[in-house]
Coordinates of C-alpha atoms (C1' of nucleotides) in Angstrom, one line a residue:
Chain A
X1033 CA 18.1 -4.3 7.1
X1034 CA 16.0 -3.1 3.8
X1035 CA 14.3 0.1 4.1
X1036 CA 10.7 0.6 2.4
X1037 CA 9.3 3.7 1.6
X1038 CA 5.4 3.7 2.0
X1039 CA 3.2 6.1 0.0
X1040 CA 0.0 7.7 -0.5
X1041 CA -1.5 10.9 -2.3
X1042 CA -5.1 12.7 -1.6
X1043 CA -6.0 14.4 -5.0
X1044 CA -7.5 16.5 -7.0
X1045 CA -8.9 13.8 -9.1
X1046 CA -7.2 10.5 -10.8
X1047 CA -5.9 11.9 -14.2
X1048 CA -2.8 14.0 -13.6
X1049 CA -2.2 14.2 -17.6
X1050 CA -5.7 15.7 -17.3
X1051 CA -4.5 18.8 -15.0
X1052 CA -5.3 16.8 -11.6
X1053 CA -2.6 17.8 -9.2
X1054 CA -1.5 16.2 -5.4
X1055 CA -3.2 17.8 -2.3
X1056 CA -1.4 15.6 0.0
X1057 CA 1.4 13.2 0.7
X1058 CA 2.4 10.7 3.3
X1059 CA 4.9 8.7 3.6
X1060 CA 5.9 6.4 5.8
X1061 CA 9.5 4.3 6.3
X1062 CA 9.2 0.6 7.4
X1063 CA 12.2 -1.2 8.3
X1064 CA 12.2 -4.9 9.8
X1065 CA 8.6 -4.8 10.4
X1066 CA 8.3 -1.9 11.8
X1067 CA 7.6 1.9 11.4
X1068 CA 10.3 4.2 11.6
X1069 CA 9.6 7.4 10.4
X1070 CA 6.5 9.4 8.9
X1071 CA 6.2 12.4 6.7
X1072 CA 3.1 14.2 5.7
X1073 CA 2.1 17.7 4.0
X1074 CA -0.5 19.4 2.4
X1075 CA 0.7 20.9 -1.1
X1076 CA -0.8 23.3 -2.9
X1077 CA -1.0 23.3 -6.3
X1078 CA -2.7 26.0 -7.6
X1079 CA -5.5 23.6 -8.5
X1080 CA -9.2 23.5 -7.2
X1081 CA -10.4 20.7 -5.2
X1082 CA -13.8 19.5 -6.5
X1083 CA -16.7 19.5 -3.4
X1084 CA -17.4 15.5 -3.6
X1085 CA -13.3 15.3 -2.9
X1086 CA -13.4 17.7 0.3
X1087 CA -16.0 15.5 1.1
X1088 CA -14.5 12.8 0.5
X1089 CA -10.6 13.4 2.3
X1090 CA -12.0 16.3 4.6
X1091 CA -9.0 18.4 2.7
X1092 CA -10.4 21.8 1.7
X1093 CA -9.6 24.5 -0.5
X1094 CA -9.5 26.7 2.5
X1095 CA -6.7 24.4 3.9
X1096 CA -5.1 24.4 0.5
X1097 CA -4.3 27.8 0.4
X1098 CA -2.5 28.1 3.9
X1099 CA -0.2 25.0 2.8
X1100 CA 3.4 24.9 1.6
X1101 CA 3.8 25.1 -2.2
X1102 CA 3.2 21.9 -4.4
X1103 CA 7.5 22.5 -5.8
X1104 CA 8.9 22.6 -2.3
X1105 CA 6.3 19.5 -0.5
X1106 CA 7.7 17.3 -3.3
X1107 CA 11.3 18.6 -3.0
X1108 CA 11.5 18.0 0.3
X1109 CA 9.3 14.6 -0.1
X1110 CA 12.2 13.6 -2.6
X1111 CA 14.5 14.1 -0.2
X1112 CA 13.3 11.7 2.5
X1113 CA 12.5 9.0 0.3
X1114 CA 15.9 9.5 -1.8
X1115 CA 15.9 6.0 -3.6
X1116 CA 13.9 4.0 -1.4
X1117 CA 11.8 0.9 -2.7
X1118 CA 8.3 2.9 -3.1
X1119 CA 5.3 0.6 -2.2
X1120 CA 1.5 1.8 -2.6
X1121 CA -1.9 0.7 -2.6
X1122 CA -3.1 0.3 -5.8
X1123 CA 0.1 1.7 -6.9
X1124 CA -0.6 2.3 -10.7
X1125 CA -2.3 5.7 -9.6
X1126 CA 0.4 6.9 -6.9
X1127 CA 3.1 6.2 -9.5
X1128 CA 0.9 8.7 -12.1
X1129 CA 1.4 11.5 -9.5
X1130 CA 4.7 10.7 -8.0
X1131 CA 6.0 11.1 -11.9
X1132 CA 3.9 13.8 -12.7
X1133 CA 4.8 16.1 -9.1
X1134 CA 8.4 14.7 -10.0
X1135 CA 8.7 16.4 -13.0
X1136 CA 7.5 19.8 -12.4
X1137 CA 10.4 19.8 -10.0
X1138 CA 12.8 18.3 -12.9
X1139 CA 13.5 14.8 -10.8
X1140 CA 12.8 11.4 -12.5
X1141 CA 11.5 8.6 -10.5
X1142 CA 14.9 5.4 -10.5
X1143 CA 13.2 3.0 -8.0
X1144 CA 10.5 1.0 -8.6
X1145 CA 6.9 0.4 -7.4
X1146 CA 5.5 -2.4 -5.2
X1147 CA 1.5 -2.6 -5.3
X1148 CA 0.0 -4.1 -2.3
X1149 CA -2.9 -4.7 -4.3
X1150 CA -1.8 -6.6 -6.6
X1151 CA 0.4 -8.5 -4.0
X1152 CA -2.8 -8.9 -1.9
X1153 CA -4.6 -10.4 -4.3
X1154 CA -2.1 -13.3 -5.0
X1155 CA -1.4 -13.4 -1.2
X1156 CA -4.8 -13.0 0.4
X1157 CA -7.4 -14.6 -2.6
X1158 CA -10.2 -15.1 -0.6
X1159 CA -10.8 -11.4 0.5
X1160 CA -14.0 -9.9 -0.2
X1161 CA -12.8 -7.2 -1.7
X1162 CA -9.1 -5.3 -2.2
X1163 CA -10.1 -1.9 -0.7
X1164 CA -7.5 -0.7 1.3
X1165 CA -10.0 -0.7 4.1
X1166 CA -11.4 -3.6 3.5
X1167 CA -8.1 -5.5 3.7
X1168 CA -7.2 -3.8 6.7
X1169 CA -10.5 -5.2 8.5
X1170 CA -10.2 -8.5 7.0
X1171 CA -6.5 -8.9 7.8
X1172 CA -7.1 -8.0 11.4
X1173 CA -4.9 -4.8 11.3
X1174 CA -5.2 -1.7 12.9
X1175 CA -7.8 0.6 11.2
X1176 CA -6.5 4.4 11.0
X1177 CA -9.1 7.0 12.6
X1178 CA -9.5 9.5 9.7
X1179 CA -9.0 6.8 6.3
X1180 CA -8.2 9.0 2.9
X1181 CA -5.8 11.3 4.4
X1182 CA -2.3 10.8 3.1
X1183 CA -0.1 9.5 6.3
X1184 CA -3.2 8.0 7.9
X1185 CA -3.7 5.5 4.5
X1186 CA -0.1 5.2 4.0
X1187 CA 0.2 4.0 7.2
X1188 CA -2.6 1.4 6.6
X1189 CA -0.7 0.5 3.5
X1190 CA 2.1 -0.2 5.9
X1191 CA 0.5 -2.9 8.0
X1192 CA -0.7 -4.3 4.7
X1193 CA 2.7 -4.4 3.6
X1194 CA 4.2 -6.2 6.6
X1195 CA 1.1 -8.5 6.8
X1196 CA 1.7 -9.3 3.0
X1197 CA 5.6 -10.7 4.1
X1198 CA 4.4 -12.2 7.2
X1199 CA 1.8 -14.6 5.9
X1200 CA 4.2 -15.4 2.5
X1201 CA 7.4 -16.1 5.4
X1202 CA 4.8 -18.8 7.0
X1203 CA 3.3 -19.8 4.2
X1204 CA 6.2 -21.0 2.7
X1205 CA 9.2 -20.5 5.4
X1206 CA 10.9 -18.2 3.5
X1207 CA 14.0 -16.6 6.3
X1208 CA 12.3 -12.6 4.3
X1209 CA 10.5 -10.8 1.6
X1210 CA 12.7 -8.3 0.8
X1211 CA 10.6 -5.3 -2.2
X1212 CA 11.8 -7.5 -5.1
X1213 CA 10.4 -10.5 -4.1
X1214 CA 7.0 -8.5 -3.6
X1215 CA 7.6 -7.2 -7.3
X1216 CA 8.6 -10.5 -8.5
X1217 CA 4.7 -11.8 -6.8
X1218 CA 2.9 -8.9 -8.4
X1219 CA 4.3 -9.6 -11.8
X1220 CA 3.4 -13.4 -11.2
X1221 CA 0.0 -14.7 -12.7
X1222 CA -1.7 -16.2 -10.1
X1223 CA -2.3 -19.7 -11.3
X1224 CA 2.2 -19.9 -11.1
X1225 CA 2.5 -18.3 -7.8
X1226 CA 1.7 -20.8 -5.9
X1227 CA 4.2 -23.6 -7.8
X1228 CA 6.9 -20.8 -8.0
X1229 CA 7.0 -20.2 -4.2
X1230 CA 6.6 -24.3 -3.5
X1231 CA 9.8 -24.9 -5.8
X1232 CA 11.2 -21.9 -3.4
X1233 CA 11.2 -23.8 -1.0
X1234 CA 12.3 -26.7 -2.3
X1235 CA 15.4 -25.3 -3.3
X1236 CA 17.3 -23.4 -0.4
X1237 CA 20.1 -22.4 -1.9
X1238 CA 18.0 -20.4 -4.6
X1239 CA 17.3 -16.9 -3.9
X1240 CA 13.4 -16.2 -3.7
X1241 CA 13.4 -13.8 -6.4
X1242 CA 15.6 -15.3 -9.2
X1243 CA 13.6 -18.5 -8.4
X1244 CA 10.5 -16.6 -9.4
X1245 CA 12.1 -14.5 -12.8
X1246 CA 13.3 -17.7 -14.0
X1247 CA 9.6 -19.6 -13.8
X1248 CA 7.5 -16.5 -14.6
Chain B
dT234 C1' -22.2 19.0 -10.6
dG235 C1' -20.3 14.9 -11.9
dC236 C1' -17.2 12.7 -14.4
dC237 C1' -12.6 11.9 -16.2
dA238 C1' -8.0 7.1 -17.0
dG239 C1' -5.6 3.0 -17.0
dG240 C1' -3.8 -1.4 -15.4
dC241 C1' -5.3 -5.7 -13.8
dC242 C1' -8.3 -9.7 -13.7
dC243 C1' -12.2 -12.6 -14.7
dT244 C1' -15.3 -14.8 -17.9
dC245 C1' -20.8 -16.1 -20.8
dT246 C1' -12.6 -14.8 -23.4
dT247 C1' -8.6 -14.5 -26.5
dT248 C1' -11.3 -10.8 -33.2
dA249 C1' -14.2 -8.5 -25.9
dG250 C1' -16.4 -6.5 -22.3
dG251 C1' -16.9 -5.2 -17.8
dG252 C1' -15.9 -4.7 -12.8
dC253 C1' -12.5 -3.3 -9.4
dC254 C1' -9.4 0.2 -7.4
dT255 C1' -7.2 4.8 -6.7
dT256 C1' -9.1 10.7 -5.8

DNA sequence: TGCCAGGCCCTCTTTAGGGCCTT
C-alpha cells in the first residue's frame, strides 16, 4: 500500500533565498488512511526568530538554542522520508525550505510535491476559505490543540489529505487516489476536472492518472 | 518593528492587477 510522507516547517520567515531558515519540522507517514508514524524537531539554524513569529508558533529563540543543529534535523529528516511522495499545505513554500535545508546538507530533493491546497480547492470549491484551519473546521476533521507547530499542522495536513481521497473515491467511485492522481488534480484547471474525472469513470480499464495527463 | 516572495486564481482579464496562502 502507497506510503505518503506529510510535511510542515515553522520558520523564520517565507523567503529562504532571503536568509530565512527552518525552526521546525514535522512530518508525518500516512499509509491506507491512516497515520503511521510521526517525526518532529526543533532545528537550529543560527538564525533569529523575529518576535511576531514567537508569537505566532510559540517557538522561541530560547528554545532555539537548546535544539539539535539545523545539518543533523534535516539529515536525519532525510532519512525517514527517504523518497516518499511529499504532500504539504500550500506546498509551494514547504518545497522552498525542504530544497533550501536540503542543500546545505548536499541532498537534492527526487520526489515530488502534492499541495493540499491546491487539491482542496478543485475538490472542496465551496469552502470559505483554504486556510489550513479553516479546512479542517469546515471538513469536519479533528482540529490539533497547538495549530503552527510543525507535527501538530502536519498532522492536520494529514486528515486533509485523506479527506481530499475520500470525497474524490465517492465522488466519482474511484477503487484509490494514489499521490499522482492528487498531482495530476492540482495540475488540472478547474473548469476540466470535473469532465476528466467523469470520463474516469466512464472508462474502467483506464488508469485515473493517465486518464487525466491525456485530457489536461 | 514590520515586512519580505512567489505561485495560483479570479476578474471590472489576457498588453493586468490584486487577493489568498505559507512563516
Amino acid at each position: 500500500m502507497e506510503t505518503i510522507a506529510v510535511i510542515d516547517f515553522e520558520t523564520t520567515g517565507l523567503v529562504p533565498a532571503q536568509g530565512d531558515r527552518a525552526t521546525e519540522i514535522g512530518v508525518v507517514l500516512v499509509r491506507d488512511g491512516q497515520i503511521v508514524d510521526r517525526y518532529q524537531s526543533l532545528m537550529n539554524a543560527g538564525r533569529h526568530i523575529p518576535a511576531f513569529i514567537e508569537h505566532l508558533t510559540g517557538i522561541t529563540n530560547a528554545m532555539l538554542r537548546a535544539a539539535p543543529p539545523a545539518a543533523q534535523v534535516m539529515a536525519e529528516v532525510a532519512d525517514f522520508v527517504s523518497a516518499l511522495p511529499l504532500v504539504a499545505h500550500n506546498a509551494s513554500f514547504d518545497r522552498k525550505f525542504w530544497d533550501a535545508e536540503l542543500a546545505r546538507i548536499g541532498h537534492e530533493r527526487t520526489q515530488d510535491f502534492v499541495c493540499t491546497l491546491l487539491v482542496a480547492k478543485r475538490v472542496l470549491p465551496e469552502a470559505p476559505s483554504y486556510k489550513l484551519g479553516s479546512l479542517i473546521a469546515f471538513a469536519g476533521l479533528p482540529a490539533a490543540a497547538r495549530a503552527h507547530r510543525a507535527l501538530a499542522d502536519a498532522e492536520m495536513a494529514a486528515h486533509l489529505t485523506v479527506h481530499l481521497q475520500r470525497t474524490l473515491m465517492e465522488r466519482f467511485e474511484l477503487a484509490g487516489v494514489p499521490h499522482t492522481l492528487l498531482g495530476r488534480i492540482q495540475k488540472t484547471p478547474k473548469s476540466q476536472l470535473e469532465p476528466c474525472l467523469r470520463r474516469t469513470i466512464a472508462s474502467p480499464g483506464r488508469a485515473p492518472s493517465s486518464l487525466i495527463t491525456a485530457d489536461a
